[in-house]
Amino acid sequence: MRVIVIGGGVVGTMHAWQAVERGHEVVQIEREAEARGASLRNFGQIWVSGRAGGAELDTALRARELWERIGERVPGLGFRAIGSLTPVRNAREYAVAEAAVARPDAAARGYKLVTAAEAREINPALRGAFEAALWCERDAAVEPRTAQLHLREALRASGRYTFLPGREVREVTGPGAVRDDHGDVHRGDVVVLATGAWLSGLVRELAPELPVRRVRLQMMQTEPLGEPLTTSVADADSFRYYPAYQSAALDALNAEQAQAPVAAAHKMQLLMVQRRDGGLTIGDTHEYEHPFAFDTLEEPYDHLTEVVESFLGRPLPKIRHRWAGVYAQCTDTTRVVHREQVRDGVWLVTGPGGRGMTCSPAIAETTANELGW
């Protein structure tokens, strides 16, 4: 079988991986010289802890297993089974963590409620003030800015993979066939459109009523911390954002403990991961109303800096990068992905909604299974 993958981000690359693993030939086409969207502008978290139960959690756990397997074969991914800690500071936040640990699927997530002293044994960099922490053993991390590069190197070694950058696909010319803006036609047995948040142009033509929206976020990265941050770190605002934490205790937290005004205005939470170079990737905000602003705002960065410094008990290293990114999210946020046949032999896979880095290996595996690769 010959598979044409449109899109060089992590979802597209994992579809290419699945096809090559199953013995097929793959041509992957990317409109930029390299992918530049949400697949690079993220934390690199394999984030199991906050996922909704049922299909979403099953997808995340399967993806976590696949990431680890692929990481063993592709060391450049920088796969690290680091887990995560969410420090809590008062009785209301503690109650939400306690409710999470009482979930029927808590063991599958690797949840454990630990004391502040135990949290500092797990992650000695957390010298700030907090009362306890929610530990999630199943969370992990990879290097988002270089993951696609290393995956493509491994794919090329198969002898059945071709990467064509700098080409935008403009037209479906027939079953399993597309034409790019160089005038070249690429024919295969199946085409997978994995174009991320690029939902205009050909995608809009093929799926004009697409049940997917775009979401903008702001993030930053620091100079090296100078010591290991041995886990990823979240704050209690992440309880408000992720479906795994829904409970009566969360309802009480939302009713009785308001977010900081800046966090509420920008729909914020703290997520933080250390990169292999020692720098910290920190975020994030959420903007849903179009048209998106073209600039980044300082107030969210100030808020994140304050929260991080309170957990670390020390000043944050100099900020090296700030950026905004956009990802695609199903309007029904309980859906992990939107997968639709848009023409004969052409499938659109989009809308993981901030779950792309976490779930992409399992999303691609499901596509391959459903299409009978």
Coordinates of C-alpha atoms in Angstrom, one line a residue:
M1 CA 0.0 0.0 0.0
R2 CA 1.1 3.6 -0.7
V3 CA 0.0 6.2 1.9
I4 CA 0.1 10.0 1.3
V5 CA 0.2 12.0 4.5
I6 CA -0.5 15.7 4.3
G7 CA 1.0 17.6 7.3
G8 CA 4.4 17.4 8.9
G9 CA 3.3 17.8 12.6
V10 CA 3.2 15.1 15.2
V11 CA -0.2 13.7 14.2
G12 CA 0.8 13.4 10.5
T13 CA 4.2 12.0 11.4
M14 CA 2.7 9.4 13.7
H15 CA 0.4 8.3 10.8
A16 CA 3.5 8.0 8.6
W17 CA 5.1 5.9 11.4
Q18 CA 2.1 3.6 11.7
A19 CA 2.1 3.0 7.9
V20 CA 5.8 2.3 7.6
E21 CA 5.7 0.0 10.6
R22 CA 3.0 -2.0 8.8
G23 CA 5.1 -2.4 5.7
H24 CA 3.7 0.4 3.6
E25 CA 5.3 3.1 1.5
V26 CA 4.7 6.7 2.7
V27 CA 5.0 10.1 1.1
Q28 CA 4.6 12.9 3.7
I29 CA 4.0 16.4 2.4
E30 CA 4.5 19.6 4.5
R31 CA 3.7 23.1 3.3
E32 CA 6.5 24.6 5.3
A33 CA 10.2 23.7 5.3
E34 CA 9.5 22.1 8.7
A35 CA 6.3 21.9 10.8
R36 CA 5.9 25.1 12.7
G37 CA 2.5 24.7 14.4
A38 CA 1.3 23.3 17.7
S39 CA 3.4 20.2 17.4
L40 CA 6.5 22.3 18.2
R41 CA 4.8 25.0 20.3
N42 CA 3.9 22.8 23.2
F43 CA 5.2 21.4 26.4
G44 CA 6.3 18.0 25.1
Q45 CA 4.1 16.5 27.8
I46 CA 2.6 13.0 27.5
W47 CA -0.2 14.1 29.8
V48 CA -2.2 11.3 31.2
S49 CA -3.2 12.8 34.5
G50 CA -5.9 15.2 33.5
R51 CA -7.7 13.2 30.8
A52 CA -11.3 12.3 31.0
G53 CA -12.2 8.7 31.8
G54 CA -13.3 6.2 29.3
A55 CA -12.1 6.5 25.7
E56 CA -10.0 9.6 26.3
L57 CA -8.0 8.0 29.1
D58 CA -7.7 4.7 27.2
T59 CA -6.3 6.6 24.2
A60 CA -3.8 8.5 26.4
L61 CA -2.6 5.4 28.2
R62 CA -2.2 3.5 24.9
A63 CA -0.3 6.5 23.5
R64 CA 1.9 6.6 26.6
E65 CA 2.8 3.0 26.0
L66 CA 3.5 3.6 22.3
W67 CA 5.6 6.8 23.1
E68 CA 7.8 4.7 25.4
R69 CA 8.3 2.0 22.8
I70 CA 9.1 4.5 20.1
G71 CA 11.4 6.4 22.4
E72 CA 13.5 3.2 23.0
R73 CA 14.0 3.0 19.2
V74 CA 14.4 6.7 18.6
P75 CA 16.6 8.1 21.5
G76 CA 16.5 11.6 20.0
L77 CA 12.9 11.9 21.1
G78 CA 14.2 12.4 24.6
F79 CA 11.4 10.3 26.1
R80 CA 11.4 10.6 29.9
A81 CA 9.0 8.9 32.3
I82 CA 9.1 11.8 34.7
G83 CA 5.6 11.8 36.1
S84 CA 4.0 15.0 37.3
L85 CA 3.3 16.9 40.6
T86 CA 0.4 19.3 41.2
P87 CA 1.1 21.1 44.5
V88 CA -1.9 22.2 46.6
R89 CA -1.9 25.0 49.1
N90 CA -5.1 24.8 51.1
A91 CA -8.0 22.5 52.2
R92 CA -10.1 23.3 49.1
E93 CA -7.4 22.3 46.6
Y94 CA -6.4 19.3 48.8
A95 CA -10.0 18.1 48.6
V96 CA -9.9 18.1 44.8
A97 CA -6.7 16.1 44.8
E98 CA -8.2 13.7 47.3
A99 CA -11.3 13.2 45.1
A100 CA -9.0 12.5 42.1
V101 CA -7.2 9.8 44.1
A102 CA -10.6 8.2 44.9
R103 CA -11.5 7.8 41.2
P104 CA -12.0 4.2 40.0
D105 CA -9.3 4.8 37.4
A106 CA -6.8 6.5 39.8
A107 CA -4.5 3.4 39.8
A108 CA -4.4 3.4 35.9
R109 CA -3.3 7.0 36.0
G110 CA -0.7 6.4 38.7
Y111 CA -2.3 8.9 41.1
K112 CA -1.1 9.3 44.7
L113 CA -1.6 12.1 47.2
V114 CA 1.8 12.9 48.8
T115 CA 2.9 15.2 51.5
A116 CA 5.0 18.3 50.8
A117 CA 8.0 16.5 52.2
E118 CA 7.4 13.5 49.9
A119 CA 6.9 15.8 46.9
R120 CA 10.3 17.4 47.6
E121 CA 11.9 14.0 47.7
I122 CA 10.4 13.3 44.3
N123 CA 11.3 16.8 43.0
P124 CA 13.9 18.6 45.2
A125 CA 13.6 21.8 43.1
L126 CA 10.2 22.5 44.7
R127 CA 11.4 24.5 47.7
G128 CA 8.4 26.8 47.9
A129 CA 5.4 26.8 50.2
F130 CA 2.6 24.2 49.6
E131 CA 0.8 21.7 51.8
A132 CA 0.7 18.5 49.6
A133 CA 0.8 17.4 46.0
L134 CA -1.0 15.1 43.6
W135 CA 1.5 12.8 42.0
C136 CA 0.8 11.2 38.6
E137 CA 3.3 8.5 37.8
R138 CA 2.1 7.9 34.2
D139 CA 2.9 11.3 32.9
A140 CA 6.0 11.7 30.7
A141 CA 7.8 14.1 28.3
V142 CA 9.5 14.3 25.0
E143 CA 11.3 17.1 23.2
P144 CA 8.7 18.8 21.0
R145 CA 11.0 21.1 18.9
T146 CA 13.0 18.1 17.6
A147 CA 10.7 15.1 17.8
Q148 CA 9.5 15.2 14.2
L149 CA 13.2 15.5 13.0
H150 CA 14.2 12.4 14.8
L151 CA 11.1 10.4 13.8
R152 CA 11.7 11.3 10.2
E153 CA 15.3 10.1 10.4
A154 CA 14.1 6.7 11.7
L155 CA 11.4 6.6 9.0
R156 CA 14.0 7.3 6.2
A157 CA 16.0 4.3 7.4
S158 CA 13.2 2.1 6.3
G159 CA 13.7 2.9 2.7
R160 CA 9.9 3.3 2.3
Y161 CA 9.5 6.9 3.3
T162 CA 9.8 10.2 1.5
F163 CA 9.4 13.7 3.0
L164 CA 8.5 16.5 0.7
P165 CA 8.7 20.0 2.4
G166 CA 7.7 23.3 1.0
R167 CA 4.6 22.0 -0.9
E168 CA 1.0 22.9 -0.2
V169 CA -1.6 20.5 -1.4
R170 CA -4.3 22.3 -3.4
E171 CA -6.6 19.8 -4.9
V172 CA -7.9 16.2 -4.7
T173 CA -7.6 14.9 -8.2
G174 CA -9.2 11.5 -7.7
P175 CA -9.4 8.6 -5.3
G176 CA -6.3 8.7 -3.1
A177 CA -4.7 11.4 -5.3
V178 CA -3.8 15.0 -4.7
R179 CA -2.0 17.8 -6.5
D180 CA 0.4 20.2 -4.8
D181 CA 1.3 23.8 -5.7
H182 CA 4.3 22.7 -7.7
G183 CA 1.8 21.0 -10.1
D184 CA 2.8 17.5 -9.0
V185 CA 0.2 14.8 -8.5
H186 CA 0.8 12.3 -5.7
R187 CA -1.2 9.1 -6.0
G188 CA -1.7 6.5 -3.3
D189 CA -4.1 4.0 -2.0
V190 CA -5.1 6.5 0.8
V191 CA -4.5 10.1 1.7
V192 CA -4.5 11.3 5.3
L193 CA -5.0 15.0 5.8
A194 CA -3.4 15.8 9.2
T195 CA -3.1 19.6 8.8
G196 CA -3.5 20.6 12.5
A197 CA -5.0 24.0 12.9
W198 CA -4.7 24.8 9.2
L199 CA -8.5 24.5 8.5
S200 CA -8.8 26.8 5.5
G201 CA -8.1 26.2 1.8
L202 CA -8.4 22.6 0.8
V203 CA -9.7 21.5 4.2
R204 CA -12.6 24.0 4.1
E205 CA -13.4 23.0 0.6
L206 CA -13.5 19.3 1.5
A207 CA -15.2 19.7 4.9
P208 CA -17.1 23.0 5.0
E209 CA -19.1 22.1 8.1
L210 CA -16.1 20.8 10.1
P211 CA -17.0 20.6 13.8
V212 CA -13.6 21.9 14.9
R213 CA -12.5 25.2 16.3
R214 CA -9.1 26.9 16.7
V215 CA -7.6 27.8 20.1
R216 CA -4.7 30.2 20.7
L217 CA -2.3 30.0 23.6
Q218 CA 0.8 31.8 25.0
M219 CA 3.9 30.1 26.4
M220 CA 7.5 30.8 27.3
Q221 CA 10.8 29.1 27.8
T222 CA 13.7 30.1 30.2
E223 CA 17.4 29.8 30.3
P224 CA 18.6 26.6 32.1
L225 CA 17.4 26.3 35.7
G226 CA 20.7 25.1 36.9
E227 CA 19.3 22.0 38.6
P228 CA 17.0 19.2 37.6
L229 CA 13.3 19.6 37.7
T230 CA 12.6 15.9 38.0
T231 CA 8.9 16.0 37.2
S232 CA 6.5 18.2 35.2
V233 CA 4.6 20.6 37.4
A234 CA 1.1 21.9 37.3
D235 CA -0.9 24.2 39.6
A236 CA -4.4 23.9 41.1
D237 CA -5.8 25.9 38.3
S238 CA -5.3 22.9 36.1
F239 CA -8.0 21.2 38.2
R240 CA -10.4 23.7 36.8
Y241 CA -9.3 23.0 33.2
Y242 CA -8.9 19.2 32.9
P243 CA -12.0 16.8 33.0
A244 CA -10.3 14.2 35.2
Y245 CA -10.7 16.5 38.2
Q246 CA -14.5 17.1 38.0
S247 CA -16.1 16.4 41.4
A248 CA -18.1 18.0 44.1
A249 CA -14.8 19.1 45.6
L250 CA -14.0 21.0 42.4
D251 CA -17.5 22.6 42.3
A252 CA -16.7 23.9 45.8
L253 CA -13.3 25.1 44.8
N254 CA -14.8 27.0 41.8
A255 CA -17.6 28.5 44.0
E256 CA -15.4 29.4 47.0
Q257 CA -11.9 30.2 45.6
A258 CA -11.7 32.5 42.6
Q259 CA -8.8 32.4 40.2
A260 CA -6.4 35.3 40.2
P261 CA -8.0 38.0 37.9
V262 CA -5.3 37.6 35.2
A263 CA -5.6 33.8 35.3
A264 CA -9.4 34.0 35.0
A265 CA -9.3 36.6 32.2
H266 CA -7.0 34.4 30.1
K267 CA -8.3 31.0 31.1
M268 CA -5.0 30.0 32.5
Q269 CA -3.3 27.2 34.3
L270 CA 0.3 26.4 35.0
L271 CA 2.1 23.6 33.2
M272 CA 5.9 23.4 33.4
V273 CA 8.4 20.9 31.9
Q274 CA 12.2 21.0 31.9
R275 CA 13.8 20.6 28.5
R276 CA 16.9 18.5 28.0
D277 CA 19.0 21.7 27.9
G278 CA 17.8 22.6 31.4
G279 CA 15.4 25.4 30.4
L280 CA 11.8 25.4 31.5
T281 CA 8.8 25.4 29.2
I282 CA 6.0 27.2 31.0
G283 CA 2.4 28.1 30.1
D284 CA -0.4 28.6 29.3
T285 CA -3.4 30.7 28.3
H286 CA -6.5 29.9 26.2
E287 CA -8.2 32.2 23.7
Y288 CA -11.2 31.0 21.8
E289 CA -12.8 34.1 20.2
H290 CA -11.8 34.9 16.6
P291 CA -10.1 36.9 15.2
F292 CA -7.1 36.1 17.5
A293 CA -4.8 38.9 18.6
F294 CA -1.6 39.0 16.7
D295 CA 0.5 40.1 19.7
T296 CA 1.4 38.5 23.0
L297 CA 0.4 40.1 26.4
E298 CA 2.8 40.5 29.3
E299 CA 0.2 40.0 32.2
P300 CA -0.1 36.2 31.7
Y301 CA 3.7 35.9 31.7
D302 CA 3.9 37.9 34.9
H303 CA 1.3 35.7 36.5
L304 CA 3.1 32.5 35.5
T305 CA 6.4 33.8 36.8
E306 CA 4.9 34.5 40.1
V307 CA 3.3 31.1 40.4
V308 CA 6.5 29.2 39.3
E309 CA 8.7 31.2 41.7
S310 CA 6.3 30.5 44.6
F311 CA 6.7 26.7 43.9
L312 CA 10.5 26.8 43.3
G313 CA 11.2 29.2 46.2
R314 CA 13.7 31.1 44.0
P315 CA 13.7 33.5 41.1
L316 CA 12.9 32.2 37.6
P317 CA 15.8 32.1 35.2
K318 CA 15.8 34.7 32.4
I319 CA 13.1 34.1 29.8
R320 CA 14.7 33.2 26.5
H321 CA 11.6 32.7 24.3
R322 CA 8.0 33.8 24.3
W323 CA 5.5 32.6 21.7
A324 CA 1.9 32.1 20.8
G325 CA 0.5 29.0 19.1
V326 CA -2.8 27.7 17.7
Y327 CA -4.3 24.2 17.8
A328 CA -7.4 22.6 16.5
Q329 CA -10.1 21.3 19.0
C330 CA -13.3 19.4 18.3
T331 CA -16.3 21.6 19.3
D332 CA -17.5 18.6 21.2
T333 CA -14.5 18.6 23.6
T334 CA -15.3 15.0 24.8
R335 CA -14.1 13.7 21.4
V336 CA -10.4 12.9 21.2
V337 CA -10.2 13.6 17.5
H338 CA -12.3 14.3 14.4
R339 CA -11.8 11.6 11.8
E340 CA -13.8 11.9 8.6
Q341 CA -13.7 10.5 5.1
V342 CA -13.9 13.6 2.9
R343 CA -13.5 12.1 -0.5
D344 CA -13.0 8.6 -1.9
G345 CA -9.7 7.5 -0.5
V346 CA -9.1 10.7 1.4
W347 CA -9.4 11.0 5.2
L348 CA -9.2 14.1 7.4
V349 CA -7.8 13.7 11.0
T350 CA -7.8 16.8 13.1
G351 CA -9.1 18.4 16.3
P352 CA -7.3 16.6 19.2
G353 CA -7.5 19.9 21.1
G354 CA -4.3 20.2 23.0
R355 CA -4.0 16.4 23.2
G356 CA -2.1 16.0 19.9
M357 CA 1.3 15.5 21.5
T358 CA 0.0 13.1 24.1
C359 CA -2.4 11.1 22.0
S360 CA -1.0 11.1 18.5
P361 CA 0.5 7.6 18.5
A362 CA -2.8 6.1 19.5
I363 CA -4.8 8.3 17.2
A364 CA -2.7 7.2 14.3
E365 CA -2.9 3.5 15.3
T366 CA -6.7 3.8 15.4
T367 CA -6.7 5.3 11.9
A368 CA -4.6 2.5 10.6
N369 CA -6.8 -0.1 12.2
E370 CA -10.0 1.4 11.0
L371 CA -8.7 1.9 7.4
G372 CA -7.3 -1.7 7.4
W373 CA -3.7 -0.8 6.8

